[in-house]
mmCIF file with all atom_site columns, C-alpha atoms in Angstrom:
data_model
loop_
_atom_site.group_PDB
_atom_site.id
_atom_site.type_symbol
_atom_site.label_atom_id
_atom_site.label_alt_id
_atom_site.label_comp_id
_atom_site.label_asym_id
_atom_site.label_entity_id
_atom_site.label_seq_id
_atom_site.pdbx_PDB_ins_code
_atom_site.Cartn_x
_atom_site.Cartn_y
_atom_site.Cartn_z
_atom_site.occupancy
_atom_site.B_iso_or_equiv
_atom_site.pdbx_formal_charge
_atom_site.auth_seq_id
_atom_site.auth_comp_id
_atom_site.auth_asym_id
_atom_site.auth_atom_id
_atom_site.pdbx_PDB_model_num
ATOM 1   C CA . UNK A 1 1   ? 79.953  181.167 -8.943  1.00 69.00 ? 1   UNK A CA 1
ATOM 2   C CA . UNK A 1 2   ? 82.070  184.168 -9.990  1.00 73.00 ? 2   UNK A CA 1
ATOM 3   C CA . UNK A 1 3   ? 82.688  185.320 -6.556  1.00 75.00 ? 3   UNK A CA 1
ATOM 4   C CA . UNK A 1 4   ? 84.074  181.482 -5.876  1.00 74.00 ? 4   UNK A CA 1
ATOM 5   C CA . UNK A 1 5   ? 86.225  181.267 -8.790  1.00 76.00 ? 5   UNK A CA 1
ATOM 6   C CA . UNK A 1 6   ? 87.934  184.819 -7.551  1.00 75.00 ? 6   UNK A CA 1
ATOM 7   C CA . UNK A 1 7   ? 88.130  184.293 -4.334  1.00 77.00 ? 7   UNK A CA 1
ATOM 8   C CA . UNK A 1 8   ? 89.795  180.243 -5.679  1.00 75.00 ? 8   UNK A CA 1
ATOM 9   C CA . UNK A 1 9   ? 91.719  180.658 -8.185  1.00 74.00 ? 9   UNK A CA 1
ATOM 10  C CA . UNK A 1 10  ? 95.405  181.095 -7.320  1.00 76.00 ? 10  UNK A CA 1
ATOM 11  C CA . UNK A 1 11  ? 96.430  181.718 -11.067 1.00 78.00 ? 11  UNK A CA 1
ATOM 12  C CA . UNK A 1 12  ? 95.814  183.666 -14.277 1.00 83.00 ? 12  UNK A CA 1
ATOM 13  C CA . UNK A 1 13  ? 96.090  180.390 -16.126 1.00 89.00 ? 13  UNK A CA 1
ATOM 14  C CA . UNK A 1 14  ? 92.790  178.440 -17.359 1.00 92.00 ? 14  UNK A CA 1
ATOM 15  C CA . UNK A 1 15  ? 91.204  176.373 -14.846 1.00 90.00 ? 15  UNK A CA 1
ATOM 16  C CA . UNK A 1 16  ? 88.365  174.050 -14.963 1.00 89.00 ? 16  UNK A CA 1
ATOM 17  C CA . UNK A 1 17  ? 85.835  174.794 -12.437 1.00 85.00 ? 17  UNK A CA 1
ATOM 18  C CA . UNK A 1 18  ? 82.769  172.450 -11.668 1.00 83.00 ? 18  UNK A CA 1
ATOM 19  C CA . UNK A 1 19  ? 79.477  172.284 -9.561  1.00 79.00 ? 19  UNK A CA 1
ATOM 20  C CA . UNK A 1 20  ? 78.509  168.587 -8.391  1.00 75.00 ? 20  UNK A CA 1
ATOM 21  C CA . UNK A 1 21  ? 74.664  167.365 -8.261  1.00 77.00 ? 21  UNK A CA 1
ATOM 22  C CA . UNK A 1 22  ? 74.235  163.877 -6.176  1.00 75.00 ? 22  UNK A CA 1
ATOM 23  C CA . UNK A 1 23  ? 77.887  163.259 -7.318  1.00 72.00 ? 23  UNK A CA 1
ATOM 24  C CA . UNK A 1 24  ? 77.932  164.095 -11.071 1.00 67.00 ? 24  UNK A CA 1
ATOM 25  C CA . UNK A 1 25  ? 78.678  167.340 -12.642 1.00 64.00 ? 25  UNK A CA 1
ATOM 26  C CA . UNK A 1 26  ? 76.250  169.941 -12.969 1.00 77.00 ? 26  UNK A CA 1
ATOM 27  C CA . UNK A 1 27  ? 77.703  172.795 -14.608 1.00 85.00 ? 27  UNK A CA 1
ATOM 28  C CA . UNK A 1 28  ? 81.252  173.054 -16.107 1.00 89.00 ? 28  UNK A CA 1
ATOM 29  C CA . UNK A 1 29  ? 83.142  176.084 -16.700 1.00 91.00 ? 29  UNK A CA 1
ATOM 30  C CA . UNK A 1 30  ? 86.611  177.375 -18.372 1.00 93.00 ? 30  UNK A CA 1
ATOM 31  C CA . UNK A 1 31  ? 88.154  180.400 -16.002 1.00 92.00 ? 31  UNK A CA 1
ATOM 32  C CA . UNK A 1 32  ? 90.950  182.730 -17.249 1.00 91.00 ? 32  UNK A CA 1
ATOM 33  C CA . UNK A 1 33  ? 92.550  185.326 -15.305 1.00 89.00 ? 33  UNK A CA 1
ATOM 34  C CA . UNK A 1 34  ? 90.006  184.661 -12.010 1.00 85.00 ? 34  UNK A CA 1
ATOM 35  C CA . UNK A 1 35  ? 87.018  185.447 -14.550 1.00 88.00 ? 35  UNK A CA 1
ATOM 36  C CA . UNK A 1 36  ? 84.489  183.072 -16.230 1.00 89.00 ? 36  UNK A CA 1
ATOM 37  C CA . UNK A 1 37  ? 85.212  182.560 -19.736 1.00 91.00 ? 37  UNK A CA 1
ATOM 38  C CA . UNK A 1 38  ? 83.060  180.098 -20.493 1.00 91.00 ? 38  UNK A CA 1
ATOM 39  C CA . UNK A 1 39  ? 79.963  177.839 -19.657 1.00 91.00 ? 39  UNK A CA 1
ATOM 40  C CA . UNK A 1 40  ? 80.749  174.346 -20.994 1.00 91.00 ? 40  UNK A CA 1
ATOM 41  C CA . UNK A 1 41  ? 77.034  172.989 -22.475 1.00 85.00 ? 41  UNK A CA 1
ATOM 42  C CA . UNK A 1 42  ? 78.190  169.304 -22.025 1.00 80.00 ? 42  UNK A CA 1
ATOM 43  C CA . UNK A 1 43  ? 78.453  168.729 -18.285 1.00 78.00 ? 43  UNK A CA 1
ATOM 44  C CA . UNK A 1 44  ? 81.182  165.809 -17.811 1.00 84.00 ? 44  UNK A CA 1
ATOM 45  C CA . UNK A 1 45  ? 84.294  165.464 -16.787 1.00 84.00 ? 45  UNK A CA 1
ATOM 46  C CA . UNK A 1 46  ? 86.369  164.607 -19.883 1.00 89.00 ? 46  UNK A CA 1
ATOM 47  C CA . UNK A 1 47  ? 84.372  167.514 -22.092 1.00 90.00 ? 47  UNK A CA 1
ATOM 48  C CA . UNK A 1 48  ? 85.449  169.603 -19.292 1.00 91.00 ? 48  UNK A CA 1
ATOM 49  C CA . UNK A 1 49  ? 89.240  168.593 -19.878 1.00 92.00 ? 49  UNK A CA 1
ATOM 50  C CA . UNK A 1 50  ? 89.180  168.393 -23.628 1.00 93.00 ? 50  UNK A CA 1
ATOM 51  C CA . UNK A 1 51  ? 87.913  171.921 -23.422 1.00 94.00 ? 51  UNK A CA 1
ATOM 52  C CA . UNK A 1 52  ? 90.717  172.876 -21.041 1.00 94.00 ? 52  UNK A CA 1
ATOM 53  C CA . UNK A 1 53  ? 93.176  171.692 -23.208 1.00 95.00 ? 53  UNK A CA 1
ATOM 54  C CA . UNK A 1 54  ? 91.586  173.061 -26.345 1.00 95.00 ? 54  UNK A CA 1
ATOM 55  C CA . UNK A 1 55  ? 91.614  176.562 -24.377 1.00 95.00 ? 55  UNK A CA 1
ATOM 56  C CA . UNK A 1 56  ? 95.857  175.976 -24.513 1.00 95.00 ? 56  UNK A CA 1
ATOM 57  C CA . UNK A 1 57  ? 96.177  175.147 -27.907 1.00 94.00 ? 57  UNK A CA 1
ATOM 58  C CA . UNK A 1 58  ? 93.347  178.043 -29.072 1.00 95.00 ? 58  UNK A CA 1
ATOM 59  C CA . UNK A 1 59  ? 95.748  181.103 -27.481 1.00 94.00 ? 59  UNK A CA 1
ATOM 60  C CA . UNK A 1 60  ? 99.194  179.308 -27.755 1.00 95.00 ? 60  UNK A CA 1
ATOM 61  C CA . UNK A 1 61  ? 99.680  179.399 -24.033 1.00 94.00 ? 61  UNK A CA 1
ATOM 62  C CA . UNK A 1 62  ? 102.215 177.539 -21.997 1.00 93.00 ? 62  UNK A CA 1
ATOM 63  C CA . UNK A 1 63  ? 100.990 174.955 -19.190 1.00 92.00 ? 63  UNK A CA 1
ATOM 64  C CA . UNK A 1 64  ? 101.881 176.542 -15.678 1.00 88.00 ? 64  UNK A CA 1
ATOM 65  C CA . UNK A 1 65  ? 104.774 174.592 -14.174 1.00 88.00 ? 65  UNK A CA 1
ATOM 66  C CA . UNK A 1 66  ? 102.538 173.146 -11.530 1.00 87.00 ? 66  UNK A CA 1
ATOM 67  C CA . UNK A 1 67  ? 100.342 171.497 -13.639 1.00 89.00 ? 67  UNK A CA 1
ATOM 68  C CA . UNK A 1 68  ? 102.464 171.033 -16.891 1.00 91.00 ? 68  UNK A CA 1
ATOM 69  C CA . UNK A 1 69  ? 102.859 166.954 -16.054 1.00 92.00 ? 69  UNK A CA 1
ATOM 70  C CA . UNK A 1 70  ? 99.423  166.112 -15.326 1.00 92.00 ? 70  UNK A CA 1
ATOM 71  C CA . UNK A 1 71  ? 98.452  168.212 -18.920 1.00 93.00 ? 71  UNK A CA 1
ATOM 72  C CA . UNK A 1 72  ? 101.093 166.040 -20.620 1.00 93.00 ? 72  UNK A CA 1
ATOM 73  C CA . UNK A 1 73  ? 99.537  163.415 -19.377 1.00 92.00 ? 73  UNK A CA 1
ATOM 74  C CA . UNK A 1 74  ? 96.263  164.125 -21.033 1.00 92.00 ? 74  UNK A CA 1
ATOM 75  C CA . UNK A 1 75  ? 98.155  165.246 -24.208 1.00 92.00 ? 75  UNK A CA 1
ATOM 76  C CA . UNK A 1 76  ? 99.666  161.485 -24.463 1.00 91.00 ? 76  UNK A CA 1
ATOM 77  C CA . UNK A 1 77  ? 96.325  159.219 -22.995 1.00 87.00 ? 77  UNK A CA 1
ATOM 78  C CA . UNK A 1 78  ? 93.855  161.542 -24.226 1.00 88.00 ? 78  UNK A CA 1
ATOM 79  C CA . UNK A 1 79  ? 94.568  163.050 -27.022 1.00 90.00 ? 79  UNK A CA 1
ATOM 80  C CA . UNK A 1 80  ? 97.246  160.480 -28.273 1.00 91.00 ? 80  UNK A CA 1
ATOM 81  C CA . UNK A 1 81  ? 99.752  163.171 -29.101 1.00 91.00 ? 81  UNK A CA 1
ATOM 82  C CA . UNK A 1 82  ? 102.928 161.535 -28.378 1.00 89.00 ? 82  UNK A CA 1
ATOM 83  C CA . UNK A 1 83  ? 105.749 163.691 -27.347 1.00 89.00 ? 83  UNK A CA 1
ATOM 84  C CA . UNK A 1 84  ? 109.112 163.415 -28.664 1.00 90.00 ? 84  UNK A CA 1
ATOM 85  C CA . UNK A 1 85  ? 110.887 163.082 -25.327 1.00 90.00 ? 85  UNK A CA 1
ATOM 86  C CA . UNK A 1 86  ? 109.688 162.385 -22.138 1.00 88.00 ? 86  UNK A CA 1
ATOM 87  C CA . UNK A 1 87  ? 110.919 164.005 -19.061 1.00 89.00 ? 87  UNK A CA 1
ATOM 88  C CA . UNK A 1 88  ? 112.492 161.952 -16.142 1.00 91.00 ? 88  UNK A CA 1
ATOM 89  C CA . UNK A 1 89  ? 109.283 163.160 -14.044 1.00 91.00 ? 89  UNK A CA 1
ATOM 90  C CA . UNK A 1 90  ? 106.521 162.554 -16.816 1.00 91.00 ? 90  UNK A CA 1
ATOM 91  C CA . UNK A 1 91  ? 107.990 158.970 -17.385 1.00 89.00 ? 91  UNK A CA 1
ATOM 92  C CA . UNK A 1 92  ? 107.869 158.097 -13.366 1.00 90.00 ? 92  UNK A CA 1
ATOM 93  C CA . UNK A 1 93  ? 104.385 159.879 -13.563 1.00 89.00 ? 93  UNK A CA 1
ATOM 94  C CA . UNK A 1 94  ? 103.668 157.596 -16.939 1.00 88.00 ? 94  UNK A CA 1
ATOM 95  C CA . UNK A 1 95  ? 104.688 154.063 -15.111 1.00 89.00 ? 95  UNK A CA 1
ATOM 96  C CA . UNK A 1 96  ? 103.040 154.796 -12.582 1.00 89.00 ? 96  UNK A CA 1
ATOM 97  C CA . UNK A 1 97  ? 99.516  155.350 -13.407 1.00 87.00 ? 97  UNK A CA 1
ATOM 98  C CA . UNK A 1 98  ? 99.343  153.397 -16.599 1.00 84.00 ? 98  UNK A CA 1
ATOM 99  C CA . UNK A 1 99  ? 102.480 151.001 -16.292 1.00 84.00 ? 99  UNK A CA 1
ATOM 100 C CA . UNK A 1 100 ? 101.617 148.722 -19.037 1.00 79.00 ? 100 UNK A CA 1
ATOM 101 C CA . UNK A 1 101 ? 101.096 151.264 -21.642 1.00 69.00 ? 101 UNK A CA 1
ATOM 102 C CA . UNK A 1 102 ? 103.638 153.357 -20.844 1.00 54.00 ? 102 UNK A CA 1
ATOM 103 C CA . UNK A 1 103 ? 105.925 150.717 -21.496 1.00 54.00 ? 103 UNK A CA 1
ATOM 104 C CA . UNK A 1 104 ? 105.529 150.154 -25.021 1.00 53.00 ? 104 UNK A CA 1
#
């Protein structure tokens, strides 16, 4: 598994990484910096993001730019943190995948 993370991971940034058994997840784990940080005991796909996320807020990092929408995204539907003001991009993400909440 380490040698797949390295040799897959195109950023220094957390990343969720996941092995699949008959089409569920079989083991989760947090990378940082193309290393295993940690082994998530709880193999599913939300623990695996709320981890993730928790991993952001833990060392006060920023989101990379790449992936910054779909992590607000999770802040809003997930978590229910609500931000101030959306971006023109996050609200065309927002109506698009959840149209009638995003409307309220």
């Amino acid at each position: 598994v380490d040698t797949i993370v390295q040799k897959g991971t195109k950023t220094t940034q957390p990343t969720l990484w996941f092995s699949m058994d008959e089409g569920l997840p079989h083991q989760l784990f947090i990378a940082i910096d193309k290393v295993i940080f940690i082994e998530l005991s709880k193999p599913s796909h939300l623990h695996g993001i709320l981890v993730l996320l928790a991993v952001y807020f833990a060392f006060d990092l920023c989101y990379d730019k790449r992936q910054e929408i779909i992590f607000r995204f999770f802040e809003e539907f997930v978590l229910g943190i609500r931000p101030a003001k959306k971006s023109a991009r996050y609200s065309k993400l927002c109506k698009r995948l959840m149209p009638e909440i995003s409307e309220q």
